[in-house]
Amino acid sequence: MTMFAERLARTRAAMDELGVDALLLSVGPDLPWLSGYEAMPLERLTMLVVPRGGDATLVVPRLEAPRVVERPDVFALRTWEETDDPIAVVAGLVGAGTEVAIGDRTWARFVVDLQAALPSARWRRGSEVVGPLRMAKDAAEVEALRAAAAAADRVAAQLHDGGIPLVGRTEADVSADIGRRLVDEGHHKVNFAIVAAGEHAASPHHEAGSRVIRAGEVVLCDFGGTMHAPDGVGYCSDITRCVWTGGAEPPAEVAEVYGVLHDAQRAACAAATVGTPCEDVDAAARTPIAGAGWGDEFIHRTGHGIGIEEHEDPYVVAGNRTPLAAGHAFSVEPGIYVDGRWGFRLEDIVVATDAGPEELNRADHRLVVVDA
Ligand code: ZN
Ligand code: ZN
Ligand code: ZN
């Protein structure tokens, strides 16, 4: 069985269990996960129709058909012409089904029209069916995440060895430079490249701007992109490293704070074993940071799941009792942020496996002093 056929079989089993008669997937990450095809976010409807019993059909505008890699073991292709009504096509394929699950990202205009065309259907979120399946990555997905993380690590290494000039350049310049390097290292596209110098590093999602980087300050770099797996589906990277500019060691206070963060992040990565609730991984990072007196300065959750989406389930946050399972992939990224002064964050992607946590990012975890 091919990888996509295997995912379809698991999806059908989930539909059986939940009593879902038809699953409808349009734009968003569920469709490429299940079919290898990513829908254009267009006013023209693309929709995979999976009836519980019957064969799946991918409904696409005719002009998009050349982009479709046909997978007869997963879906039949049904193209529609400019003068056809795709809502009627989809409604016809759903037939008499009463329980319909529809992808969470589907445009409201199509949901509204489908509800009118299928007045007796009951509707629920597609994520109820596909979410738990997508959360546990299969071997091909873990391999894709590994490749993306390795590419991001190579850019982090360039940052660490002084290959990316910092002092005298603006944050925005360095951000664009990091983006180019992500692409050079194999990413298909750049999703973000946060570059935050000095006091700006206290804002976790700081937007790189015109601030010129000086010697003797922290530069926080958090970057990631999407890299295509061999089957064409994109998987994300996401890494944060901080460096100290100017070639001289940082002040003792900075070294001490970074040491607390470093040890907390290492402890949380080590805690990410199969069976451990997500919130315990959060606590493994938070407890030592709070113990050192910086609890109020760690102002966000410890991490987020990652895969086809940059942020997806499972979230590593207090209150999430979900136990980690083999294949769960997520970031571990505690931070300490002091307004007006500096901030530090350290982020790796980790996969829970039966042999223990697999850390996909291997770049140096220290606050590296750079001459650049
Ligand atoms: Zn973030
Ligand atoms: Zn990040
Ligand atoms: Zn992240």
Short mmCIF file of C-alpha atoms and ligand atoms in Angstrom, two decimals:
data_model
loop_
_atom_site.label_atom_id
_atom_site.label_comp_id
_atom_site.label_asym_id
_atom_site.label_seq_id
_atom_site.Cartn_x
_atom_site.Cartn_y
_atom_site.Cartn_z
CA MET A 1 0.00 0.00 0.00
CA THR A 2 1.36 3.48 -0.81
CA MET A 3 1.83 6.01 1.95
CA PHE A 4 -1.23 8.03 0.90
CA ALA A 5 -3.40 4.91 0.56
CA GLU A 6 -2.34 3.92 4.05
CA ARG A 7 -3.33 7.37 5.39
CA LEU A 8 -6.68 7.04 3.60
CA ALA A 9 -7.26 3.66 5.24
CA ARG A 10 -6.59 5.16 8.66
CA THR A 11 -8.89 8.08 7.82
CA ARG A 12 -11.70 5.71 6.85
CA ALA A 13 -11.23 3.82 10.11
CA ALA A 14 -11.56 7.09 12.02
CA MET A 15 -14.72 7.98 10.03
CA ASP A 16 -16.19 4.59 10.95
CA GLU A 17 -15.43 5.10 14.59
CA LEU A 18 -16.92 8.63 14.62
CA GLY A 19 -19.91 7.78 12.42
CA VAL A 20 -18.90 10.26 9.74
CA ASP A 21 -20.50 9.51 6.35
CA ALA A 22 -18.46 11.91 4.24
CA LEU A 23 -15.26 13.88 4.73
CA LEU A 24 -14.74 17.03 2.62
CA LEU A 25 -11.28 18.59 2.41
CA SER A 26 -10.37 21.79 0.58
CA VAL A 27 -7.60 24.36 1.20
CA GLY A 28 -5.37 23.81 4.23
CA PRO A 29 -2.97 21.11 5.40
CA ASP A 30 -5.35 18.12 5.64
CA LEU A 31 -5.67 17.73 1.86
CA PRO A 32 -1.94 17.46 1.05
CA TRP A 33 -1.48 15.15 4.04
CA LEU A 34 -4.11 12.79 2.66
CA SER A 35 -3.69 13.16 -1.11
CA GLY A 36 -0.31 14.80 -1.78
CA TYR A 37 -2.19 17.67 -3.46
CA GLU A 38 -2.31 21.20 -2.12
CA ALA A 39 -5.32 23.23 -3.22
CA MET A 40 -4.84 26.75 -4.54
CA PRO A 41 -6.61 29.21 -2.25
CA LEU A 42 -8.91 30.33 -5.06
CA GLU A 43 -12.49 31.41 -5.57
CA ARG A 44 -12.78 28.22 -7.62
CA LEU A 45 -13.59 25.21 -5.44
CA THR A 46 -11.15 22.33 -5.00
CA MET A 47 -12.49 19.57 -2.76
CA LEU A 48 -11.63 15.98 -1.93
CA VAL A 49 -14.82 14.02 -1.21
CA VAL A 50 -14.30 10.87 0.85
CA PRO A 51 -17.55 8.92 1.33
CA ARG A 52 -17.30 6.38 4.13
CA GLY A 53 -18.07 3.43 1.88
CA GLY A 54 -17.28 4.59 -1.66
CA ASP A 55 -14.19 5.74 -3.50
CA ALA A 56 -12.72 9.18 -2.94
CA THR A 57 -12.98 11.87 -5.62
CA LEU A 58 -10.85 14.98 -6.01
CA VAL A 59 -12.99 17.74 -7.51
CA VAL A 60 -10.77 20.39 -9.14
CA PRO A 61 -11.24 23.26 -11.58
CA ARG A 62 -10.13 22.00 -15.00
CA LEU A 63 -7.35 24.58 -15.26
CA GLU A 64 -5.77 23.22 -12.05
CA ALA A 65 -5.83 19.60 -13.24
CA PRO A 66 -2.32 19.70 -14.77
CA ARG A 67 -0.93 20.32 -11.26
CA VAL A 68 -2.55 17.19 -9.84
CA VAL A 69 -0.36 14.11 -9.39
CA GLU A 70 -2.90 11.39 -9.99
CA ARG A 71 -3.04 8.68 -7.35
CA PRO A 72 -5.65 6.16 -8.50
CA ASP A 73 -5.23 4.15 -5.30
CA VAL A 74 -6.36 7.22 -3.33
CA PHE A 75 -8.76 9.28 -5.45
CA ALA A 76 -10.41 9.60 -8.84
CA LEU A 77 -10.09 12.99 -10.52
CA ARG A 78 -13.27 14.92 -11.40
CA THR A 79 -12.64 18.21 -13.18
CA TRP A 80 -15.23 20.93 -13.55
CA GLU A 81 -15.56 23.50 -16.34
CA GLU A 82 -15.93 27.25 -15.83
CA THR A 83 -19.71 27.02 -16.41
CA ASP A 84 -20.27 24.02 -14.09
CA ASP A 85 -21.54 24.31 -10.52
CA PRO A 86 -18.89 22.64 -8.31
CA ILE A 87 -21.17 22.80 -5.26
CA ALA A 88 -23.67 20.59 -7.09
CA VAL A 89 -20.85 18.22 -8.08
CA VAL A 90 -19.72 17.86 -4.46
CA ALA A 91 -23.28 17.55 -3.15
CA GLY A 92 -23.92 14.78 -5.67
CA LEU A 93 -20.85 12.88 -4.50
CA VAL A 94 -21.85 13.21 -0.83
CA GLY A 95 -25.29 11.80 -1.70
CA ALA A 96 -27.49 10.74 1.15
CA GLY A 97 -24.83 10.99 3.83
CA THR A 98 -26.07 12.75 6.93
CA GLU A 99 -22.91 13.19 9.02
CA VAL A 100 -20.50 15.38 7.08
CA ALA A 101 -17.06 16.47 8.35
CA ILE A 102 -15.55 19.43 6.51
CA GLY A 103 -11.97 20.71 6.66
CA ASP A 104 -11.48 23.45 9.25
CA ARG A 105 -9.89 25.86 6.78
CA THR A 106 -12.57 25.60 4.10
CA TRP A 107 -13.73 29.03 2.95
CA ALA A 108 -17.01 30.05 4.58
CA ARG A 109 -18.59 30.81 1.18
CA PHE A 110 -18.27 27.14 0.20
CA VAL A 111 -19.45 25.88 3.60
CA VAL A 112 -22.54 28.10 3.40
CA ASP A 113 -23.31 26.98 -0.15
CA LEU A 114 -22.80 23.31 0.69
CA GLN A 115 -25.07 23.59 3.72
CA ALA A 116 -27.79 24.97 1.42
CA ALA A 117 -27.20 22.17 -1.11
CA LEU A 118 -27.28 19.44 1.57
CA PRO A 119 -30.08 20.60 3.89
CA SER A 120 -30.41 17.32 5.80
CA ALA A 121 -26.69 16.94 6.59
CA ARG A 122 -25.23 17.47 10.06
CA TRP A 123 -21.85 19.20 10.03
CA ARG A 124 -18.73 18.83 12.09
CA ARG A 125 -15.09 19.81 11.87
CA GLY A 126 -12.77 17.80 9.66
CA SER A 127 -10.11 18.07 12.35
CA GLU A 128 -12.18 15.67 14.49
CA VAL A 129 -11.37 12.99 11.92
CA VAL A 130 -7.93 13.97 10.64
CA GLY A 131 -6.44 15.90 13.58
CA PRO A 132 -5.43 12.95 15.79
CA LEU A 133 -4.03 11.12 12.75
CA ARG A 134 -1.93 14.08 11.58
CA MET A 135 -0.60 14.69 15.09
CA ALA A 136 1.33 11.37 15.11
CA LYS A 137 3.79 11.67 12.23
CA ASP A 138 4.58 8.59 10.17
CA ALA A 139 8.12 7.64 9.12
CA ALA A 140 8.04 9.70 5.91
CA GLU A 141 6.88 12.78 7.80
CA VAL A 142 9.56 12.45 10.48
CA GLU A 143 12.14 12.10 7.72
CA ALA A 144 10.82 15.29 6.08
CA LEU A 145 10.99 17.16 9.40
CA ARG A 146 14.54 15.87 9.93
CA ALA A 147 15.63 17.19 6.54
CA ALA A 148 14.04 20.60 7.18
CA ALA A 149 15.64 20.82 10.65
CA ALA A 150 19.06 19.90 9.24
CA ALA A 151 18.75 22.68 6.66
CA ALA A 152 17.83 25.19 9.38
CA ASP A 153 20.77 23.91 11.46
CA ARG A 154 23.14 24.70 8.60
CA VAL A 155 21.95 28.32 8.64
CA ALA A 156 22.34 28.40 12.44
CA ALA A 157 25.92 27.15 12.00
CA GLN A 158 26.60 30.05 9.62
CA LEU A 159 25.27 32.41 12.29
CA HIS A 160 27.52 30.81 14.91
CA ASP A 161 30.72 30.78 12.83
CA GLY A 162 30.40 34.44 11.90
CA GLY A 163 29.40 33.68 8.30
CA ILE A 164 26.38 35.96 8.67
CA PRO A 165 27.65 39.51 9.34
CA LEU A 166 25.71 41.25 12.12
CA VAL A 167 27.33 44.38 13.58
CA GLY A 168 26.54 47.49 11.53
CA ARG A 169 23.67 45.88 9.63
CA THR A 170 19.98 46.40 10.27
CA GLU A 171 17.80 43.64 11.67
CA ALA A 172 15.81 43.69 8.42
CA ASP A 173 18.98 43.16 6.37
CA VAL A 174 20.03 40.20 8.46
CA SER A 175 16.49 38.80 8.32
CA ALA A 176 16.51 38.90 4.50
CA ASP A 177 19.98 37.32 4.51
CA ILE A 178 18.82 34.46 6.75
CA GLY A 179 15.82 33.94 4.47
CA ARG A 180 18.05 33.61 1.41
CA ARG A 181 20.23 31.10 3.23
CA LEU A 182 17.18 29.02 4.23
CA VAL A 183 16.31 28.76 0.54
CA ASP A 184 19.95 28.07 -0.42
CA GLU A 185 19.96 25.19 2.07
CA GLY A 186 16.95 23.56 0.45
CA HIS A 187 13.80 25.22 1.76
CA HIS A 188 11.06 25.84 -0.78
CA LYS A 189 9.94 29.00 0.98
CA VAL A 190 10.73 31.15 4.02
CA ASN A 191 7.99 31.34 6.64
CA PHE A 192 9.62 33.87 8.96
CA ALA A 193 13.02 35.16 10.09
CA ILE A 194 12.81 37.09 13.35
CA VAL A 195 15.98 39.08 14.03
CA ALA A 196 15.79 41.01 17.30
CA ALA A 197 18.76 42.98 18.61
CA GLY A 198 19.35 44.05 22.21
CA GLU A 199 16.18 45.40 23.83
CA HIS A 200 14.10 44.20 20.85
CA ALA A 201 14.84 40.61 21.87
CA ALA A 202 12.45 41.15 24.80
CA SER A 203 9.54 40.99 22.31
CA PRO A 204 9.09 37.32 21.35
CA HIS A 205 7.57 38.00 17.91
CA HIS A 206 9.53 41.19 17.17
CA GLU A 207 9.40 42.22 13.52
CA ALA A 208 12.89 42.84 12.13
CA GLY A 209 13.28 46.54 11.37
CA SER A 210 15.68 49.42 10.83
CA ARG A 211 17.51 49.03 14.16
CA VAL A 212 21.26 48.71 13.51
CA ILE A 213 22.97 45.86 15.34
CA ARG A 214 25.82 46.94 17.65
CA ALA A 215 28.76 45.16 19.23
CA GLY A 216 28.20 43.77 22.72
CA GLU A 217 24.53 42.86 22.57
CA VAL A 218 22.31 39.86 22.09
CA VAL A 219 20.83 39.08 18.67
CA LEU A 220 17.92 36.65 18.85
CA CYS A 221 17.26 34.84 15.56
CA ASP A 222 14.14 32.66 15.16
CA PHE A 223 13.67 31.38 11.63
CA GLY A 224 12.03 28.65 9.65
CA GLY A 225 10.68 27.67 6.29
CA THR A 226 8.90 24.94 4.41
CA MET A 227 10.85 22.20 2.67
CA HIS A 228 9.33 19.80 0.18
CA ALA A 229 9.50 16.09 0.96
CA PRO A 230 10.12 13.76 -2.01
CA ASP A 231 6.34 13.33 -2.43
CA GLY A 232 5.99 17.11 -2.86
CA VAL A 233 4.29 17.88 0.45
CA GLY A 234 5.96 20.66 2.44
CA TYR A 235 7.14 20.27 6.05
CA CYS A 236 8.32 23.08 8.31
CA SER A 237 11.49 23.97 10.17
CA ASP A 238 11.64 26.31 13.18
CA ILE A 239 14.74 27.11 15.24
CA THR A 240 15.83 29.87 17.61
CA ARG A 241 19.41 30.69 18.52
CA CYS A 242 20.84 33.74 20.30
CA VAL A 243 24.35 35.08 19.75
CA TRP A 244 26.39 37.76 21.53
CA THR A 245 28.05 40.24 19.18
CA GLY A 246 31.41 41.97 19.27
CA GLY A 247 33.81 39.18 20.15
CA ALA A 248 33.97 39.83 23.92
CA GLU A 249 32.28 37.63 26.53
CA PRO A 250 28.83 38.85 27.69
CA PRO A 251 28.38 40.38 31.16
CA ALA A 252 28.10 37.89 34.03
CA GLU A 253 24.37 38.56 34.48
CA VAL A 254 23.66 37.70 30.84
CA ALA A 255 25.73 34.53 31.01
CA GLU A 256 23.87 33.51 34.16
CA VAL A 257 20.38 34.14 32.74
CA TYR A 258 21.25 32.33 29.53
CA GLY A 259 22.61 29.43 31.56
CA VAL A 260 19.26 29.11 33.36
CA LEU A 261 17.41 29.13 30.03
CA HIS A 262 19.80 26.66 28.44
CA ASP A 263 19.52 24.15 31.28
CA ALA A 264 15.72 24.50 31.38
CA GLN A 265 15.43 23.89 27.63
CA ARG A 266 17.72 20.86 27.83
CA ALA A 267 15.66 19.48 30.73
CA ALA A 268 12.38 19.94 28.82
CA CYS A 269 13.77 18.19 25.73
CA ALA A 270 14.89 15.27 27.90
CA ALA A 271 11.44 15.13 29.53
CA ALA A 272 9.65 14.69 26.19
CA THR A 273 9.22 10.93 26.40
CA VAL A 274 6.29 8.86 25.13
CA GLY A 275 3.50 8.88 27.71
CA THR A 276 4.50 12.18 29.31
CA PRO A 277 1.63 14.70 29.28
CA CYS A 278 2.40 17.81 27.19
CA GLU A 279 1.92 20.02 30.23
CA ASP A 280 4.68 18.15 32.08
CA VAL A 281 7.15 19.08 29.33
CA ASP A 282 6.06 22.69 29.80
CA ALA A 283 6.62 22.34 33.54
CA ALA A 284 10.07 20.81 32.99
CA ALA A 285 11.10 24.07 31.31
CA ARG A 286 9.11 26.43 33.54
CA THR A 287 9.99 25.08 36.98
CA PRO A 288 13.76 25.75 36.82
CA ILE A 289 13.23 29.16 35.20
CA ALA A 290 10.78 30.11 37.96
CA GLY A 291 13.14 28.65 40.56
CA ALA A 292 15.87 31.01 39.37
CA GLY A 293 13.48 33.96 39.77
CA TRP A 294 12.57 34.48 36.08
CA GLY A 295 9.12 32.88 36.08
CA ASP A 296 7.33 36.16 35.29
CA GLU A 297 9.66 36.76 32.35
CA PHE A 298 8.80 33.44 30.62
CA ILE A 299 5.63 34.79 29.04
CA HIS A 300 4.53 32.08 26.59
CA ARG A 301 3.90 28.34 26.35
CA THR A 302 6.92 26.07 25.93
CA GLY A 303 6.10 24.84 22.44
CA HIS A 304 3.82 23.96 19.56
CA GLY A 305 3.39 20.96 17.30
CA ILE A 306 4.92 21.23 13.84
CA GLY A 307 4.46 19.41 10.55
CA ILE A 308 2.80 20.62 7.37
CA GLU A 309 1.82 23.61 9.50
CA GLU A 310 4.25 25.79 11.42
CA HIS A 311 1.97 25.63 14.47
CA GLU A 312 -0.33 22.63 14.97
CA ASP A 313 -1.26 20.08 17.65
CA PRO A 314 0.08 19.12 20.14
CA TYR A 315 0.66 22.35 22.10
CA VAL A 316 3.17 22.13 24.95
CA VAL A 317 1.26 24.21 27.46
CA ALA A 318 -0.13 23.99 30.98
CA GLY A 319 -3.57 22.37 30.86
CA ASN A 320 -2.81 20.10 27.91
CA ARG A 321 -2.95 16.63 29.48
CA THR A 322 -2.48 14.87 26.11
CA PRO A 323 0.22 12.24 26.64
CA LEU A 324 3.01 12.32 24.07
CA ALA A 325 2.84 9.44 21.60
CA ALA A 326 5.42 8.13 19.18
CA GLY A 327 5.56 10.49 16.21
CA HIS A 328 4.40 13.62 18.02
CA ALA A 329 6.63 16.43 16.72
CA PHE A 330 6.83 19.78 18.50
CA SER A 331 9.04 22.70 19.46
CA VAL A 332 10.65 23.16 22.87
CA GLU A 333 11.30 26.89 23.11
CA PRO A 334 11.36 28.51 26.55
CA GLY A 335 12.40 32.16 26.78
CA ILE A 336 13.28 34.84 29.31
CA TYR A 337 12.35 38.42 28.36
CA VAL A 338 13.17 41.61 30.26
CA ASP A 339 11.50 44.73 28.89
CA GLY A 340 13.84 47.43 27.70
CA ARG A 341 16.97 45.33 28.20
CA TRP A 342 17.21 41.97 26.40
CA GLY A 343 15.58 38.62 25.87
CA PHE A 344 16.68 35.08 25.17
CA ARG A 345 14.93 32.06 23.66
CA LEU A 346 16.29 28.65 22.73
CA GLU A 347 14.24 26.47 20.38
CA ASP A 348 14.58 22.98 18.94
CA ILE A 349 12.18 20.62 17.22
CA VAL A 350 11.78 17.30 19.05
CA VAL A 351 10.00 14.08 18.06
CA ALA A 352 8.77 11.66 20.71
CA THR A 353 9.84 8.10 19.85
CA ASP A 354 9.70 4.77 21.64
CA ALA A 355 13.49 5.06 22.02
CA GLY A 356 13.17 8.47 23.73
CA PRO A 357 13.06 12.06 22.50
CA GLU A 358 14.73 12.59 19.12
CA GLU A 359 16.08 16.13 18.86
CA LEU A 360 15.98 17.13 15.21
CA ASN A 361 18.04 20.31 15.69
CA ARG A 362 21.67 19.80 16.61
CA ALA A 363 23.04 23.35 16.28
CA ASP A 364 25.15 24.59 19.21
CA HIS A 365 22.88 25.40 22.16
CA ARG A 366 25.22 27.87 23.85
CA LEU A 367 25.09 31.67 23.69
CA VAL A 368 27.86 31.77 21.09
CA VAL A 369 30.05 34.87 21.06
CA VAL A 370 30.52 36.04 17.47
CA ASP A 371 33.10 38.41 16.01
CA ALA A 372 30.76 39.32 13.19
ZN ZN B 1 6.42 31.94 18.01
ZN ZN B 2 10.60 29.67 16.23
ZN ZN B 3 8.40 27.75 17.26
#
